[in-house]
XYZ file of C-alpha atoms in Angstrom:
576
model
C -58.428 -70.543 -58.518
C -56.486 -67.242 -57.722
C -53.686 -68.340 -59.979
C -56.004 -68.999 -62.962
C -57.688 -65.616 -62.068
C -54.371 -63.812 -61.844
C -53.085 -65.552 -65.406
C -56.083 -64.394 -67.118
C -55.943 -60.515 -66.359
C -52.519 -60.463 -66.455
C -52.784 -61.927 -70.409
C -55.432 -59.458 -70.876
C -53.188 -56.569 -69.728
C -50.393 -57.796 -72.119
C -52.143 -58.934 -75.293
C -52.983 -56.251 -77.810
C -56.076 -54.186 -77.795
C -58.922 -55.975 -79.498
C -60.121 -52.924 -80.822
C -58.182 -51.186 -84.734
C -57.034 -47.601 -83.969
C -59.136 -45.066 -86.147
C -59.581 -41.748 -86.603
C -60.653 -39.356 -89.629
C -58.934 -36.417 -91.515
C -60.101 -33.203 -92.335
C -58.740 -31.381 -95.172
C -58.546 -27.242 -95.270
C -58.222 -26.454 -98.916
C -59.653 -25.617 -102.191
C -62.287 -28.643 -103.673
C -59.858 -29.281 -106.603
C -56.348 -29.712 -104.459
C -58.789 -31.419 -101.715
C -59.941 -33.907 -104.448
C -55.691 -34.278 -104.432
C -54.847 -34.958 -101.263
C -57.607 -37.328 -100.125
C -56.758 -39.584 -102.939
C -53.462 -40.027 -102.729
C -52.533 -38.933 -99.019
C -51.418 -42.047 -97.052
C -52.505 -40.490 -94.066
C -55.992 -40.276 -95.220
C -55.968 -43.728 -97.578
C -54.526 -45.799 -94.025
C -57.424 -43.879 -92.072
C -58.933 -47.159 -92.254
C -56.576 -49.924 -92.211
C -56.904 -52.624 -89.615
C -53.160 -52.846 -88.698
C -52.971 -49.040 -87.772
C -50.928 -48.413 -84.628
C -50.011 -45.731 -82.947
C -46.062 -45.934 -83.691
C -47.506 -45.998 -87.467
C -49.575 -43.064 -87.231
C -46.978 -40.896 -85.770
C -44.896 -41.732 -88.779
C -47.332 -40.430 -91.170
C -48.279 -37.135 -89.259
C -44.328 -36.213 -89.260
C -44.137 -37.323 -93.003
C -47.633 -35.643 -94.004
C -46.653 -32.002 -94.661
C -43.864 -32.811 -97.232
C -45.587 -35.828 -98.845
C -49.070 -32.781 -99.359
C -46.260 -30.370 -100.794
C -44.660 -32.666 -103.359
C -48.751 -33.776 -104.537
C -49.438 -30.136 -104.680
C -46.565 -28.985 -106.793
C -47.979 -31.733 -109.147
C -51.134 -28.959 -109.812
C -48.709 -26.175 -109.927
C -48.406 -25.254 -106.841
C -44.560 -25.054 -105.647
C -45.112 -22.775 -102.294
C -47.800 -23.974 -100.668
C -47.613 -24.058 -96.601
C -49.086 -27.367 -94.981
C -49.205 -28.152 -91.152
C -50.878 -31.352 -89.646
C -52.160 -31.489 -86.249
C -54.507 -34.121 -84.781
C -56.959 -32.498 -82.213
C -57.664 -35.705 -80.770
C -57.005 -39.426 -80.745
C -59.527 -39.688 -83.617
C -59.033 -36.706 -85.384
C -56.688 -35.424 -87.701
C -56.789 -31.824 -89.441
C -54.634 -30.808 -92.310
C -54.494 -27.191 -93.298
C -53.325 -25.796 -96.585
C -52.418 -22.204 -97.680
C -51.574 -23.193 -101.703
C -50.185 -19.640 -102.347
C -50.159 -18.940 -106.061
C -49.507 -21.164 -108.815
C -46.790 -21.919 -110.801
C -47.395 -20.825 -115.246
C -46.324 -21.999 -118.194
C -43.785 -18.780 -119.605
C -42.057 -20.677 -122.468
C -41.807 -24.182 -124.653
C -39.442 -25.277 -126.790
C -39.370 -28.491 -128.839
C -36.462 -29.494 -130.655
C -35.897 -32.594 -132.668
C -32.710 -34.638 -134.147
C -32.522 -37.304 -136.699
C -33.813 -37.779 -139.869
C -37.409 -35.121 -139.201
C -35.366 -32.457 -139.382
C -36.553 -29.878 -141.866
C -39.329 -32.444 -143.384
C -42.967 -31.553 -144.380
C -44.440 -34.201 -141.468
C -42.426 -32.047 -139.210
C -44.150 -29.399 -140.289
C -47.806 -31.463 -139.288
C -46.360 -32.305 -136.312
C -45.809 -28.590 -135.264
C -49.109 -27.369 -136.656
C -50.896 -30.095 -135.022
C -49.049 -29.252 -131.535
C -50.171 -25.696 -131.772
C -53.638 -26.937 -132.065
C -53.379 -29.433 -129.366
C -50.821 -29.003 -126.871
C -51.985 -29.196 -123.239
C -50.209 -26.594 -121.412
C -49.896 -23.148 -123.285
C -48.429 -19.976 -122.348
C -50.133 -19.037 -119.486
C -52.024 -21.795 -117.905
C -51.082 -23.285 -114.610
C -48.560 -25.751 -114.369
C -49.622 -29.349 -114.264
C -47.651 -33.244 -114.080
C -50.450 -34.698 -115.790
C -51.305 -32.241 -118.564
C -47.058 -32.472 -119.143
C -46.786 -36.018 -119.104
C -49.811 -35.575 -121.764
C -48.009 -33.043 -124.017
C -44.559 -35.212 -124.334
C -46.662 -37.879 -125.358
C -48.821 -36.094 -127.808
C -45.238 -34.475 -129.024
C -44.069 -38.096 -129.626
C -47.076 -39.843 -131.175
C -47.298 -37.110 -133.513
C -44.569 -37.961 -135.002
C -44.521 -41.576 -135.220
C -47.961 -41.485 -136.961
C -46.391 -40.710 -140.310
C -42.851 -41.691 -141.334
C -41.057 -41.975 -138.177
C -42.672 -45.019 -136.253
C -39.534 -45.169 -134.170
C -39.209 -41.413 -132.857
C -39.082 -41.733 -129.154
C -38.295 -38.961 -126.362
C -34.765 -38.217 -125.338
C -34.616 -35.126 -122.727
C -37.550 -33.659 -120.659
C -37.096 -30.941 -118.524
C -39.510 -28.519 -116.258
C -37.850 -25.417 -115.007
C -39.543 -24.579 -111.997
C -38.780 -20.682 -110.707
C -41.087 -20.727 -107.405
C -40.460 -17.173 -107.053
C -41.412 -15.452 -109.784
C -44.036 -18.220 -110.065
C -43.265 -18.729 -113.941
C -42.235 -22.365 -115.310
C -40.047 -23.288 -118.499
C -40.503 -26.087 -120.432
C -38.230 -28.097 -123.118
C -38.691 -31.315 -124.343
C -35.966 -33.298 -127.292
C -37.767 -36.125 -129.404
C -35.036 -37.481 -131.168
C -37.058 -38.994 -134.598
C -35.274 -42.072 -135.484
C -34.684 -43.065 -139.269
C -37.504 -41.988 -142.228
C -39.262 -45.040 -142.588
C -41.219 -47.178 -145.518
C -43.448 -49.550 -145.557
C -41.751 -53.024 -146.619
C -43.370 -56.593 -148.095
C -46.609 -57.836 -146.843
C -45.802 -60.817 -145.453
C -49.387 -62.743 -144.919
C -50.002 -66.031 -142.322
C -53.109 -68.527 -142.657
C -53.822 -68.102 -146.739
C -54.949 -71.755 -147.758
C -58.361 -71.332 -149.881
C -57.828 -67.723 -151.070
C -55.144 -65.804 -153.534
C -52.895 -63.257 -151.938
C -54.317 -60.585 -153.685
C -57.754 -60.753 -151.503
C -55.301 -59.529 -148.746
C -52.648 -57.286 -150.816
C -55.431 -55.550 -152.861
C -56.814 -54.123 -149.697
C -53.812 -52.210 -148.781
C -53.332 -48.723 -150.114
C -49.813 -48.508 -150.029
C -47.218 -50.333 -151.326
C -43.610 -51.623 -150.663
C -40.964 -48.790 -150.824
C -44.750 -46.438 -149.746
C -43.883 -43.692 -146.778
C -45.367 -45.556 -143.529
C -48.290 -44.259 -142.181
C -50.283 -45.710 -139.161
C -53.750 -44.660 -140.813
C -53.221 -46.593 -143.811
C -52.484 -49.394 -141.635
C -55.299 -49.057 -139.756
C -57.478 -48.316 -143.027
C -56.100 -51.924 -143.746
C -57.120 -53.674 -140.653
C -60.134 -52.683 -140.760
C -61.044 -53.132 -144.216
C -59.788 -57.067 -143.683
C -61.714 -57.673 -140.481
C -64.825 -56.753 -142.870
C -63.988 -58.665 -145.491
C -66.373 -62.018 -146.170
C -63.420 -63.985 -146.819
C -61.941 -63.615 -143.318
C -63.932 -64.393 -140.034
C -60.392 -62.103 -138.499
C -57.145 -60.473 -139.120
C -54.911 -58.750 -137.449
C -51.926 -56.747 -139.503
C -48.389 -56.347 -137.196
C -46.050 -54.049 -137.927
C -42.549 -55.709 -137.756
C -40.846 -52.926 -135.563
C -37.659 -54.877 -134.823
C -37.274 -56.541 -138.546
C -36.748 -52.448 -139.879
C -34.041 -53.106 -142.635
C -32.721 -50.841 -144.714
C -35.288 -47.737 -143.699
C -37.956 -50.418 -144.996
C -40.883 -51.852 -142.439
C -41.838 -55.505 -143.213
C -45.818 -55.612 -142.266
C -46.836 -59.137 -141.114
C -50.743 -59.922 -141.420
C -52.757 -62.850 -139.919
C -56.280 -64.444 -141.230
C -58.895 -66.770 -140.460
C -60.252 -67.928 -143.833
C -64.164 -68.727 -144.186
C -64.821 -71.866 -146.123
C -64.910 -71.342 -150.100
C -68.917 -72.120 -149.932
C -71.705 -71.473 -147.769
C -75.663 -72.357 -148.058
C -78.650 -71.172 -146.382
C -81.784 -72.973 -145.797
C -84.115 -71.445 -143.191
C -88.261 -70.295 -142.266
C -88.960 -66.518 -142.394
C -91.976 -64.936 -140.822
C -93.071 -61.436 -141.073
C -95.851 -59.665 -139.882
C -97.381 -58.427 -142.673
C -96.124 -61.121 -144.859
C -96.552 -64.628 -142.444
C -94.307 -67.266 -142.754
C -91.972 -67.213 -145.994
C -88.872 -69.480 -147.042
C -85.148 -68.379 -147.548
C -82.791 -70.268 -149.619
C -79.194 -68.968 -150.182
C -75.995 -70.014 -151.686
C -72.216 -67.843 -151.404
C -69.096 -68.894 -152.982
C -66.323 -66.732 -152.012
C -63.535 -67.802 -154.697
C -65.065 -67.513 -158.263
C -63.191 -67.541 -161.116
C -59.962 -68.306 -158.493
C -59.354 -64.677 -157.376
C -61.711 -64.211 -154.490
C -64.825 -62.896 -156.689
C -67.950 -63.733 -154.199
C -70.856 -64.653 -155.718
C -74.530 -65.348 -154.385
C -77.625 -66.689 -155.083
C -80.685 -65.667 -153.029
C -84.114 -67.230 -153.063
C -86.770 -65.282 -150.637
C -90.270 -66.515 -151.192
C -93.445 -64.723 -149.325
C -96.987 -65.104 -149.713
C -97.256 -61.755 -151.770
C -94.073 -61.217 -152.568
C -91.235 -63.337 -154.528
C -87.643 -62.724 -155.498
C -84.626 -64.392 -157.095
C -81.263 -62.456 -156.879
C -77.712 -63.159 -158.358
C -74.712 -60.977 -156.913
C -71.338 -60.509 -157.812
C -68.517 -58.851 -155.658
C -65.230 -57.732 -156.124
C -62.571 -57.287 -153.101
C -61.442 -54.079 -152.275
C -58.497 -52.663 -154.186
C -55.690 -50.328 -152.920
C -57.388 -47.110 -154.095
C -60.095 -48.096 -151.152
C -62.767 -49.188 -153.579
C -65.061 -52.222 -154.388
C -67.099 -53.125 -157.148
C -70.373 -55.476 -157.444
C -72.811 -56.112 -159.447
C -76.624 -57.646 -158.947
C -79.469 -58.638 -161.065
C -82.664 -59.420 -159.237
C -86.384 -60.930 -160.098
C -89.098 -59.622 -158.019
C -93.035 -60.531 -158.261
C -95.401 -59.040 -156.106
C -99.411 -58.467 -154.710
C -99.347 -55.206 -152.536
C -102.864 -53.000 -152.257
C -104.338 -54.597 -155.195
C -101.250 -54.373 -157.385
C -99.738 -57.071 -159.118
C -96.032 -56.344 -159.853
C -93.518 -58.178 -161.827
C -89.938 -56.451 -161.978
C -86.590 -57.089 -163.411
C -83.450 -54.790 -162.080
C -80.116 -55.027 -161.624
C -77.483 -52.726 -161.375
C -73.079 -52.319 -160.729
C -71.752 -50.298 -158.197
C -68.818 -48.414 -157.388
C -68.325 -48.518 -153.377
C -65.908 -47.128 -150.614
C -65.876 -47.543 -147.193
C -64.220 -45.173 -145.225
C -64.630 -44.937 -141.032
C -68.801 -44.885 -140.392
C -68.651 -43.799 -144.197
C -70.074 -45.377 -147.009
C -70.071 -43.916 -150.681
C -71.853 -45.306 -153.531
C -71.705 -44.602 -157.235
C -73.794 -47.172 -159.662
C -75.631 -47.646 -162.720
C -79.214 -49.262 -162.648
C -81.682 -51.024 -164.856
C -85.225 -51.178 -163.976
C -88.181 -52.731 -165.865
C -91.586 -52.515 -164.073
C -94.677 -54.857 -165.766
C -97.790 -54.040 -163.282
C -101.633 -54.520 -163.278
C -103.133 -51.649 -161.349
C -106.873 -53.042 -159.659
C -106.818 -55.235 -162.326
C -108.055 -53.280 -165.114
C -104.819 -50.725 -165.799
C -101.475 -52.458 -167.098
C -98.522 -50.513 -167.531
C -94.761 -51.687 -168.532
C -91.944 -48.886 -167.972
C -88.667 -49.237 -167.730
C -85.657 -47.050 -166.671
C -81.768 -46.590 -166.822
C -79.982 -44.158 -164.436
C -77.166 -43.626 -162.344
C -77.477 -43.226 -158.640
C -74.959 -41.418 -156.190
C -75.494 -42.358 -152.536
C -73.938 -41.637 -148.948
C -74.503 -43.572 -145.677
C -72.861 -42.796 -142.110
C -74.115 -44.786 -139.091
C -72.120 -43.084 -135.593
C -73.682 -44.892 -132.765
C -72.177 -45.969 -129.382
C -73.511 -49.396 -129.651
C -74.605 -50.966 -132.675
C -76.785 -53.601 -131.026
C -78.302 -51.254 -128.354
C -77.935 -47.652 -129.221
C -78.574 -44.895 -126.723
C -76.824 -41.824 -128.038
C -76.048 -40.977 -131.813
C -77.367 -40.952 -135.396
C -77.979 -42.895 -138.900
C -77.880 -40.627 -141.813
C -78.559 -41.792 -145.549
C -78.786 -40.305 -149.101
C -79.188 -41.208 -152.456
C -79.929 -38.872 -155.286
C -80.926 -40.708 -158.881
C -81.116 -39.583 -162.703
C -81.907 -40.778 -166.333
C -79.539 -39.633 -169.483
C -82.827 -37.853 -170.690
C -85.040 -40.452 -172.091
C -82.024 -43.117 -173.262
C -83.630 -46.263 -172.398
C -86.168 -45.118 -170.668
C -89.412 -44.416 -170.890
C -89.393 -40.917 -169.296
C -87.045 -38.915 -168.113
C -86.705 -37.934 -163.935
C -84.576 -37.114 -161.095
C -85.084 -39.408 -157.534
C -83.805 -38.016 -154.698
C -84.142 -39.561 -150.803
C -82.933 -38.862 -147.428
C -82.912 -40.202 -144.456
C -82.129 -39.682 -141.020
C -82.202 -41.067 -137.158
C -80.938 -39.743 -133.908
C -80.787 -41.530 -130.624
C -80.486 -39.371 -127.758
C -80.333 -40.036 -123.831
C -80.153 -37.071 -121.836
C -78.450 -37.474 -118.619
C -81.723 -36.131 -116.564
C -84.080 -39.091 -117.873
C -83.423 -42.671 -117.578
C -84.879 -43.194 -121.442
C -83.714 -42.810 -124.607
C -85.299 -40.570 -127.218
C -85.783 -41.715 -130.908
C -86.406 -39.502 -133.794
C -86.479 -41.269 -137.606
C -87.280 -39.081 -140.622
C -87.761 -40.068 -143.972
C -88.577 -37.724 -147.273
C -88.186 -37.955 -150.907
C -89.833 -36.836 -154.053
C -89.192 -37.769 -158.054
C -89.111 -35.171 -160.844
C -90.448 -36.740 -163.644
C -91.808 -35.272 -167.367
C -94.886 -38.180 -167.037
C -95.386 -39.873 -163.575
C -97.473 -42.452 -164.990
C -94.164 -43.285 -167.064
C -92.071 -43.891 -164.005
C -91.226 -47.591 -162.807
C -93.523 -47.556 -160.015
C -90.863 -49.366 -157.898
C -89.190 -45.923 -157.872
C -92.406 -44.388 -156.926
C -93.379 -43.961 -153.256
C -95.609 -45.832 -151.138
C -95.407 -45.982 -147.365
C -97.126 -47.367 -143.780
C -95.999 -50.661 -141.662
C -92.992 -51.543 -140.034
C -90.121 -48.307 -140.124
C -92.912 -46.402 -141.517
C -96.092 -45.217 -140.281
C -97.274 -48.063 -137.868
C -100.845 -48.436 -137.118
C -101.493 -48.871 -141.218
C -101.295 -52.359 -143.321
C -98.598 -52.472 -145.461
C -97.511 -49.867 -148.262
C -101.100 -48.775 -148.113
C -100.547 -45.002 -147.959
C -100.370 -43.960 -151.433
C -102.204 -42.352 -154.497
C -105.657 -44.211 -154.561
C -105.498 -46.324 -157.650
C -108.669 -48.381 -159.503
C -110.803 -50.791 -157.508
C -108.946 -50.158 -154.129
C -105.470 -50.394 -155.432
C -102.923 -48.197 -153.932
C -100.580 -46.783 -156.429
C -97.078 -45.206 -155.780
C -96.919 -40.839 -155.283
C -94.142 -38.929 -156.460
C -93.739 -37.485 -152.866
C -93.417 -39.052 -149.599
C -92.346 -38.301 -146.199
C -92.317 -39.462 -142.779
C -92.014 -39.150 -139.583
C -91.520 -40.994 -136.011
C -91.045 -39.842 -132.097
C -90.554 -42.694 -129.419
C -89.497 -42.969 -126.277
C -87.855 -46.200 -124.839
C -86.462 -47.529 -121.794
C -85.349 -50.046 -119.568
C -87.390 -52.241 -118.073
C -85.225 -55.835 -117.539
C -81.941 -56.892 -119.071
C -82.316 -56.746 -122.665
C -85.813 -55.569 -122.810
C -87.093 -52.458 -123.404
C -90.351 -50.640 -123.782
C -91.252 -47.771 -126.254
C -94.371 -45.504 -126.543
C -94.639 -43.664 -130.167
C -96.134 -41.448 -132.244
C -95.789 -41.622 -136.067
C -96.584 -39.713 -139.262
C -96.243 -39.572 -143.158
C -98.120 -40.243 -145.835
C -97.562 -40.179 -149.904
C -98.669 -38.441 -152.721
C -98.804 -37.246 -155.986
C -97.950 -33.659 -155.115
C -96.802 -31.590 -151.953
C -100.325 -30.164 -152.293
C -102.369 -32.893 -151.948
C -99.932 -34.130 -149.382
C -102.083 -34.932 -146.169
C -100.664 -36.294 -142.805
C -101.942 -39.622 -141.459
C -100.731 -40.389 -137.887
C -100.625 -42.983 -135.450
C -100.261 -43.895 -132.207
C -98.848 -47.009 -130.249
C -96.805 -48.999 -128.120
C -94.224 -51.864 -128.271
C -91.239 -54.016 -126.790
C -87.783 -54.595 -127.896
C -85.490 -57.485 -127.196
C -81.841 -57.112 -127.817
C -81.409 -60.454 -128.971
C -77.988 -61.858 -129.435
C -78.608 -61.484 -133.405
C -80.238 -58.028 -133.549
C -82.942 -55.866 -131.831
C -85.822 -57.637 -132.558
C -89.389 -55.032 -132.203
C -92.795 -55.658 -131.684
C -94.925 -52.832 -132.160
C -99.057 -52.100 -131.260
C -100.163 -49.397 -133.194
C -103.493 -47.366 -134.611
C -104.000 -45.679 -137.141
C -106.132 -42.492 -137.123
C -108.202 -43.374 -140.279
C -109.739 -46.206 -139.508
C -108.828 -46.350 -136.043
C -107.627 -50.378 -136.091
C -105.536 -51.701 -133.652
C -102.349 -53.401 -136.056
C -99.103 -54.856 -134.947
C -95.922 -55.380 -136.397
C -92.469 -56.903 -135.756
C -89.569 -55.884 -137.372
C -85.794 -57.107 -137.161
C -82.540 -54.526 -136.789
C -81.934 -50.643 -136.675
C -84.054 -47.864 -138.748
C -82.201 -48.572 -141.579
């Protein structure tokens, strides 16, 4: 028994203690060179480790002092005085007298090769001057210089000179007059052009659905933003569900870039057969056919049938690819027949457009055809027609186009006749539109503000296609009101269209499950036949959102302050 006792405290005595050694540091300096040294200080990142020893920790206190120095001349600061000393077995203190930091006195920035003396050089420079990290002056600083030879570099290689790279760095560091010189050598490589498009997975479609979206052309000066211009105008093209456009670095011959570009086709045809139901409409029917290779050069053309139980329309499209000066064309003609606030509708239009897509950017230019045959309460027919051209400009800029939280929608259009050449009047349409998201840091929600005015100048209103006239209320509108029913009061209860309109919306939403959301809102707007017998009608209401995998999908309780009714909507998507 006294042997087993004595075997078990003498293994005891000689095993290692149970217990991890541990201890904390404390750091004497300024917040932003404390921030520093706790991050990246082994003695402080190993405070915790489980395998900590003794032997170990004596290590890092001796190494400590000159490891703190070499991290603090990284912020500038080349004379700083460290000393370690640990006050206890689980306590270490760290003291740090930075001294004064190191400044930028001079820069200079030479280049070889082929840049020399050329106008993107002379970008490059102005662009530097603009946007170069560390100018005369400011405190030294590793990261900010890694930055700037970077920025120096890309620069370059942006336009013409893909291959410019950087040869010689150097930081002269004078720690006693506390000044710092700087000189960096980017040697620019050969001029480069762009070479042959060389294109992988074509089967259905003709090359020129892919070449006529590039705005440049074989013996073109490269540029990475027309590349990029090209990716992205492929990856939105209907004839591709992807693409991705490589530029052949290491095939360069001759000064000449070869540019390699994948696809995924689409098939040739697609139909679309499906049940629609909207609130103020019920259930409706949607029948659709695309072909995305008339005429064998990648024309897409389209054939929509939407059927509701006041509404009706059969429309025929036509669109072009986009072509190397960054536009598109189309082309639609459209029949529409309708029952809305006691007016019966029945409208031809069609129109061709002129489009470019540029960034969040879209610009419009068209010519449209409208011809308007309505029965107003059933006693007033009127047939007008219209020709005009239209200009119009639309920028979306959100952080997430599914589930925005911060950013805006902005859209324009502004409309004329030629005088009265095919039509029956003449008049000027203009529209604008706006929304901003916005989630301040303070408040868990998200703020919503949607406005929406326009106006047409016309000789005789009454002459007007009333499809260009203005009637609002319901979903994206003034919620709380039946459909379109804010207007100029008409015969027998009909609602006809005003020559002004505008409206208004503030909401709140936020967060109350994955994917769901809940708003509270107050809307306004109403429409007119003049500014002065404009009158507000508001609402009030409340609603949820899912972010479906599809779109946000919104269903809305609202009442209106006329005749104080409780009405609901649900609508499908953004604003507009």
């Amino acid at each position: 028994m006294r042997r087993l006792l004595f075997a078990f405290v003498f293994s005891c005595l000689c095993s290692p203690a149970w217990a991890a050694l541990t201890y904390k540091v404390d750091i004497a300096a300024p917040d932003a060179l404390k921030s520093l040294l706790n991050d990246n200080l082994e003695l402080v990142t190993l405070a915790s480790d489980p395998d900590m020893d003794e032997a170990t920790l004596s290590a890092l206190l001796g190494e400590t002092p000159a490891a703190a120095r070499r991290l603090l001349e990284t912020a500038g600061y080349f004379n700083a005085r460290v000393s370690v000393s640990r006050v206890h077995a689980g306590q270490v203190d760290i003291m740090v007298e930075p001294g004064a930091p190191v400044r930028i006195e001079t820069l200079n920035i030479d280049y070889r090769g082929a840049a020399q003396g050329s106008s993107e050089l002379e970008r490059v420079e102005a662009g530097l001057k603009i946007d170069w990290p560390l100018p005369a002056g400011a405190v030294f600083d590793q990261d900010a210089w890694d930055a700037g030879k970077k920025l120096a570099v890309r620069l370059l290689t942006l336009r013409a000179y893909p291959l410019a790279k950087l040869a010689e760095s150097r930081a002269e560091v004078n720690p006693d007059s506390g000044q710092v010189a700087l000189s960096i050598v980017i040697d620019s490589g050969p001029r480069i052009e762009f070479g042959k498009i060389r294109i992988e997975g074509l089967q259905r479609y003709p090359e020129s659905v892919v070449k006529g979206q590039a705005d440049f052309q074989p013996g073109g000066l490269y540029s990475l933003e027309q590349l990029t211009v090209f990716q992205s105008s492929l990856e939105e093209d209907p004839h591709f569900s992807s693409a991705l456009v490589i530029p052949l670095l290491d095939e360069i011959r001759d000064g000449q870039l070869p540019i390699l570009v994948r696809v995924v086709e689409v098939p040739r045809q697609k139909g679309e057969i499906g049940l629609t139901w909207d609130s103020d409409e019920g259930v409706g029917t949607r029948l659709g056919y695309e072909h995305y290779n008339i005429f064998r050069r990648g024309y897409t053309g389209s054939v929509l049938l939407n059927w509701k139980q006041s509404e009706s329309s059969l429309s025929f499209g036509l669109a072009l690819p986009r072509m190397r000066d960054g536009y598109s064309h189309s082309g639609n003609v459209s029949l529409k027949k309708s029952t809305v606030q006691n007016v019966e509708r029945d409208t031809v239009e069609g129109g061709v457009w002129r489009l470019r897509q540029r960034g969040d950017i879209e610009a419009r230019i068209g010519v449209e055809y409208v011809l308007d045959r309505e029965t107003i309460g059933g006693v007033e027919d009127r047939n007008n027609q219209a020709v005009f051209a239209t200009l119009g400009w639309t920028q979306r800029k959100l952080d997430d186009a599914m589930d925005p939280r911060n950013g805006y929608l902005l859209d324009g259009r502004l409309s004329s006749t030629l005088g009265r050449a095919l039509s029956e009047t003449a008049f000027v349409r203009g529209r604008a539109r706006a929304a901003l998201y916005w989630s301040p840091g303070w408040m868990a929600g998200t703020w919503l503000v949607r406005g929406d005015v326009g106006e047409v100048w016309a000789q005789q209103t009454a002459n007007v296609p009333s499809s260009l006239l203005f009637r609002v209320g319901g979903v994206n509108s003034v919620r709380g009101f039946e459909y379109e029913s804010l207007g100029v009061a008409g015969p027998n209860g009909a609602v006809e269209g005003g020559r002004v309109m505008a409206t208004g919306s503030l909401e709140y939403l936020f967060t109350v499950a994955p994917h769901w959301r809940v708003s509270l809102f107050h809307d306004m707007g109403h429409a007119a036949a003049s500014w002065k017998q404009f009158e507000l009608a508001r609402s009030f209401g409340f609603g949820v959102r899912w972010l479906s995998p599809v779109a946000p999908i919104a269903f809305d309780i609202a009442r209106g302050d006329t005749d104080q009714k409780w009405r609901w909507t649900m609508s499908l998507g953004l604003p507009f």
